[in-house]
Amino acid sequence: MMGFFSSQKVELPKHNPVLEHALKIPSLQKLVGKRVVLASNSPRRREILNTFGLAPEIVPSTFEETLPFGGFQDPHEYPVATATHKAVEVYERLVKENPDDAPDLVIAADTVVLSHPPEGLSSTPRFANEDPGPQDILEKPRDKEDNLRMLLDLNGGVCEVVTGVTLVFPVLEAPGYRIKSIEERTKVYFAQNEPSLLEAYAENGEGRDRAGGFAIQGLGGMLISKIEGDYHNVVGFPAASFFKFLDVLMEEEVDFLDD
């Protein structure tokens, strides 16, 4: 009897990004057997998706993130636009490489940190009629000194982490795919830290390759007093909103992940 069962071939789907521990919910069940691609080489985004039971194929985008920030009237549109360029580039490239195995879904994301008028726990007073000015994007620090400067500016204040998420999936009408996007915003409040703590963090180097100059999931968490919004968004991917977005698309888009 054992020999009979061991000789049987089990046909597994060619692509199966859904992990065993994933919740049995419609949005994830719909992805079973689908070719799902993450257009990013970010280990943090991959780990977040893996945590919730999704293991997409990793195909980093070659799109150069050079969109002019000043060209956007609303700064929150900037990461959405960048994510869209990333997703489309990967989708078109994979279709061209192998039309018979085109992606069923390409996921791309871009996270930026924006300056924000200090409020709440901030120690910096503002007058009611004072114009805080436009939000500025906080890039990755150039070096240790630049990282310390950024941390001193943020100290006791608040910044806004914004992630744009874009999905690209095939449809019958031209150009052969559809683009859908969302954005997620989270406020991050910095404690009134001692300069020596900020100096030690800048010296450590953890924030050197992070927008805003800090990593909330690491040692940088010592600098933060609270957040308002999705923690995973600050790390790099708003998982809760992403899965809710899949549910919405399943209801509203007849071609979404159609067999």
Coordinates of C-alpha atoms in Angstrom, one line a residue:
M1 CA 0.0 0.0 0.0
M2 CA 2.9 2.3 0.9
G3 CA 4.5 1.6 -2.5
F4 CA 1.3 2.4 -4.3
F5 CA 0.9 5.9 -2.7
S6 CA 4.6 6.7 -3.0
S7 CA 4.5 6.0 -6.8
Q8 CA 1.8 8.5 -7.4
K9 CA 2.8 11.8 -8.9
V10 CA 1.4 14.9 -7.2
E11 CA 0.8 17.7 -9.7
L12 CA 1.8 20.9 -8.1
P13 CA 1.0 24.3 -9.7
K14 CA 3.9 25.8 -11.6
H15 CA 3.7 28.9 -9.6
N16 CA 2.4 28.9 -6.0
P17 CA 3.3 32.0 -4.0
V18 CA 0.9 31.2 -1.1
L19 CA 2.6 29.7 1.9
E20 CA 1.2 27.0 4.1
H21 CA 0.6 29.3 7.1
A22 CA -1.4 31.9 5.1
L23 CA -4.9 32.6 6.3
K24 CA -7.6 31.0 4.3
I25 CA -9.1 34.2 3.0
P26 CA -10.4 34.9 -0.5
S27 CA -7.7 37.3 -1.6
L28 CA -4.9 34.8 -0.8
Q29 CA -6.8 31.8 -2.1
K30 CA -7.2 33.7 -5.4
L31 CA -3.4 33.8 -5.7
V32 CA -2.8 30.1 -5.4
G33 CA -1.2 28.8 -8.6
K34 CA -0.6 32.4 -9.9
R35 CA 2.6 34.0 -10.9
V36 CA 3.0 36.8 -8.5
V37 CA 6.0 39.1 -8.8
L38 CA 7.4 41.6 -6.4
A39 CA 9.2 44.3 -8.3
S40 CA 11.6 45.0 -5.5
N41 CA 14.8 43.7 -4.0
S42 CA 13.9 45.0 -0.5
P43 CA 14.3 42.3 2.1
R44 CA 12.0 44.2 4.4
R45 CA 9.1 44.1 1.9
R46 CA 9.7 40.4 1.1
E47 CA 9.8 39.6 4.9
I48 CA 6.5 41.4 5.5
L49 CA 4.7 39.6 2.7
N50 CA 6.2 36.3 3.8
T51 CA 4.9 36.9 7.4
F52 CA 1.4 37.1 6.0
G53 CA 1.8 34.0 3.8
L54 CA 2.8 35.4 0.5
A55 CA 6.1 34.6 -1.2
P56 CA 6.2 36.4 -4.5
E57 CA 8.9 35.9 -7.1
I58 CA 11.5 38.6 -6.8
V59 CA 12.2 40.6 -9.9
P60 CA 13.8 44.0 -9.1
S61 CA 12.8 46.9 -11.3
T62 CA 15.4 48.6 -13.4
F63 CA 13.5 51.9 -13.4
E64 CA 15.7 54.7 -12.2
E65 CA 14.0 56.6 -9.4
T66 CA 14.7 60.0 -10.8
L67 CA 11.2 61.6 -11.0
P68 CA 11.4 65.3 -10.0
F69 CA 9.8 65.6 -6.5
G70 CA 9.1 69.3 -7.3
G71 CA 6.9 68.3 -10.2
F72 CA 4.2 66.9 -7.9
Q73 CA 1.7 69.4 -6.5
D74 CA 0.8 66.8 -3.9
P75 CA 4.0 65.2 -2.5
H76 CA 2.0 62.0 -1.6
E77 CA 1.7 61.4 -5.4
Y78 CA 5.4 61.0 -5.7
P79 CA 5.8 57.4 -4.2
V80 CA 2.7 56.3 -6.1
A81 CA 4.1 57.5 -9.4
T82 CA 7.5 55.8 -8.7
A83 CA 5.8 52.5 -7.7
T84 CA 3.8 52.7 -11.0
H85 CA 6.9 53.1 -13.1
K86 CA 8.5 50.1 -11.3
A87 CA 5.5 47.8 -11.7
V88 CA 5.0 48.6 -15.4
E89 CA 8.7 48.2 -16.2
V90 CA 8.8 44.7 -14.7
Y91 CA 5.5 43.6 -16.1
E92 CA 6.4 44.6 -19.7
R93 CA 9.9 43.1 -19.4
L94 CA 8.6 39.7 -18.2
V95 CA 5.9 39.6 -20.9
K96 CA 8.5 40.3 -23.5
E97 CA 10.9 37.7 -22.1
N98 CA 8.2 34.9 -21.9
P99 CA 4.8 35.7 -23.3
D100 CA 3.6 32.2 -22.4
D101 CA 4.3 32.7 -18.8
A102 CA 3.3 36.3 -18.2
P103 CA 2.8 37.5 -14.6
D104 CA -0.7 37.3 -13.2
L105 CA 0.2 40.1 -10.8
V106 CA 3.1 42.5 -10.3
I107 CA 3.4 44.3 -7.0
A108 CA 5.6 47.4 -6.7
A109 CA 6.1 49.8 -3.8
D110 CA 7.9 53.0 -3.0
T111 CA 8.3 54.5 0.5
V112 CA 9.3 58.0 1.2
V113 CA 9.7 60.0 4.4
L114 CA 8.3 63.6 4.3
S115 CA 9.0 66.4 6.7
H116 CA 5.9 67.5 8.6
P117 CA 5.0 70.4 10.9
P118 CA 5.9 69.4 14.5
E119 CA 2.7 68.7 16.5
G120 CA 1.4 66.5 19.3
L121 CA 4.5 65.5 21.3
S122 CA 6.7 68.0 19.6
S123 CA 8.6 70.4 21.8
T124 CA 8.8 73.0 19.0
P125 CA 6.0 75.6 19.5
R126 CA 4.1 77.0 16.5
F127 CA 1.8 80.0 16.2
A128 CA -1.6 79.4 14.8
N129 CA -1.0 81.7 11.8
E130 CA 2.5 80.5 11.1
D131 CA 2.8 78.8 7.7
P132 CA 4.8 75.6 8.1
G133 CA 5.7 75.6 4.4
P134 CA 5.5 72.6 2.0
Q135 CA 6.6 69.1 3.0
D136 CA 10.0 68.1 1.9
I137 CA 11.2 64.7 1.0
L138 CA 13.8 63.3 3.4
E139 CA 16.3 61.2 1.3
K140 CA 18.8 58.7 2.5
P141 CA 21.6 60.6 4.4
R142 CA 24.8 61.1 2.4
D143 CA 27.1 60.3 5.3
K144 CA 27.3 60.1 9.1
E145 CA 27.2 63.8 9.5
D146 CA 24.2 64.2 7.3
N147 CA 22.4 61.4 9.2
L148 CA 23.0 63.3 12.5
R149 CA 21.7 66.5 11.0
M150 CA 18.5 64.8 9.9
L151 CA 18.0 63.2 13.3
L152 CA 18.5 66.5 15.0
D153 CA 15.9 68.1 12.7
L154 CA 13.4 65.3 13.5
N155 CA 14.1 65.1 17.2
G156 CA 11.0 65.9 19.2
G157 CA 9.0 66.3 16.1
V158 CA 7.0 64.3 13.6
C159 CA 7.5 63.1 10.1
E160 CA 5.2 61.3 7.7
V161 CA 6.0 58.0 6.0
V162 CA 4.2 57.5 2.8
T163 CA 4.2 54.3 0.7
G164 CA 2.7 54.0 -2.8
V165 CA 1.7 50.5 -3.8
T166 CA 0.9 49.7 -7.5
L167 CA -0.5 46.5 -8.9
V168 CA -0.3 45.6 -12.6
F169 CA -2.3 42.6 -13.9
P170 CA -3.3 41.4 -17.4
V171 CA -6.6 42.3 -19.1
L172 CA -7.8 41.7 -22.7
E173 CA -8.1 45.3 -23.8
A174 CA -5.0 47.4 -24.9
P175 CA -2.4 47.9 -23.7
G176 CA -2.9 44.4 -22.2
Y177 CA -2.7 45.3 -18.6
R178 CA -4.3 47.4 -15.9
I179 CA -2.8 49.6 -13.3
K180 CA -4.3 50.1 -9.8
S181 CA -2.6 52.0 -7.0
I182 CA -3.1 53.0 -3.3
E183 CA -1.1 55.0 -0.8
E184 CA -0.6 54.6 2.9
R185 CA 0.4 57.3 5.4
T186 CA 1.8 56.9 8.8
K187 CA 2.9 59.6 11.2
V188 CA 6.1 58.9 13.2
Y189 CA 6.7 60.9 16.4
F190 CA 10.2 61.3 17.6
A191 CA 10.9 61.5 21.4
Q192 CA 12.9 64.4 22.7
N193 CA 16.1 62.4 22.6
E194 CA 19.4 63.4 24.2
P195 CA 22.0 64.5 21.5
S196 CA 24.3 61.8 22.7
L197 CA 21.8 59.1 21.8
L198 CA 21.4 60.6 18.3
E199 CA 25.1 60.8 17.9
A200 CA 25.5 57.1 18.9
Y201 CA 22.8 56.1 16.4
A202 CA 24.4 58.1 13.6
E203 CA 27.8 56.5 14.5
N204 CA 26.2 53.0 14.4
G205 CA 25.3 53.5 10.7
E206 CA 22.0 51.6 10.7
G207 CA 20.1 54.6 9.3
R208 CA 22.6 55.4 6.6
D209 CA 20.7 53.6 3.8
R210 CA 17.2 54.4 5.1
A211 CA 15.1 57.3 3.9
G212 CA 14.8 59.7 6.8
G213 CA 17.9 58.3 8.4
F214 CA 16.3 55.8 10.8
A215 CA 15.0 52.2 10.9
I216 CA 12.0 51.9 13.3
Q217 CA 12.3 48.1 13.3
G218 CA 15.9 48.2 14.5
L219 CA 17.9 50.3 16.9
G220 CA 16.1 53.4 15.5
G221 CA 13.1 52.3 17.5
M222 CA 14.8 53.8 20.5
L223 CA 14.3 57.2 19.1
I224 CA 10.5 56.9 18.5
S225 CA 7.8 57.7 21.0
K226 CA 4.8 56.6 19.0
I227 CA 3.3 56.2 15.6
E228 CA -0.2 56.9 14.1
G229 CA -1.0 54.4 11.5
D230 CA 0.4 51.2 10.1
Y231 CA 3.7 50.0 11.6
H232 CA 4.5 47.8 8.6
N233 CA 4.1 50.9 6.4
V234 CA 7.0 52.5 8.2
V235 CA 9.1 49.4 7.7
G236 CA 8.3 49.5 4.0
F237 CA 5.0 47.8 3.0
P238 CA 1.4 48.4 4.2
A239 CA 0.3 44.8 4.4
A240 CA -3.2 45.4 5.9
S241 CA -4.2 47.9 3.2
F242 CA -2.6 45.7 0.5
F243 CA -4.8 42.7 1.3
K244 CA -7.9 44.9 1.7
F245 CA -7.0 46.3 -1.8
L246 CA -6.9 42.8 -3.2
D247 CA -10.4 42.2 -1.8
V248 CA -11.7 45.4 -3.4
L249 CA -10.2 44.5 -6.8
M250 CA -11.7 41.0 -6.6
E251 CA -15.2 42.6 -6.3
E252 CA -14.8 45.5 -8.7
E253 CA -12.5 44.2 -11.5
V254 CA -14.0 41.3 -13.5
D255 CA -10.6 40.5 -15.1
F256 CA -8.6 40.6 -11.9
L257 CA -6.7 37.3 -11.6
D258 CA -9.1 35.6 -13.9
D259 CA -8.3 32.0 -14.9

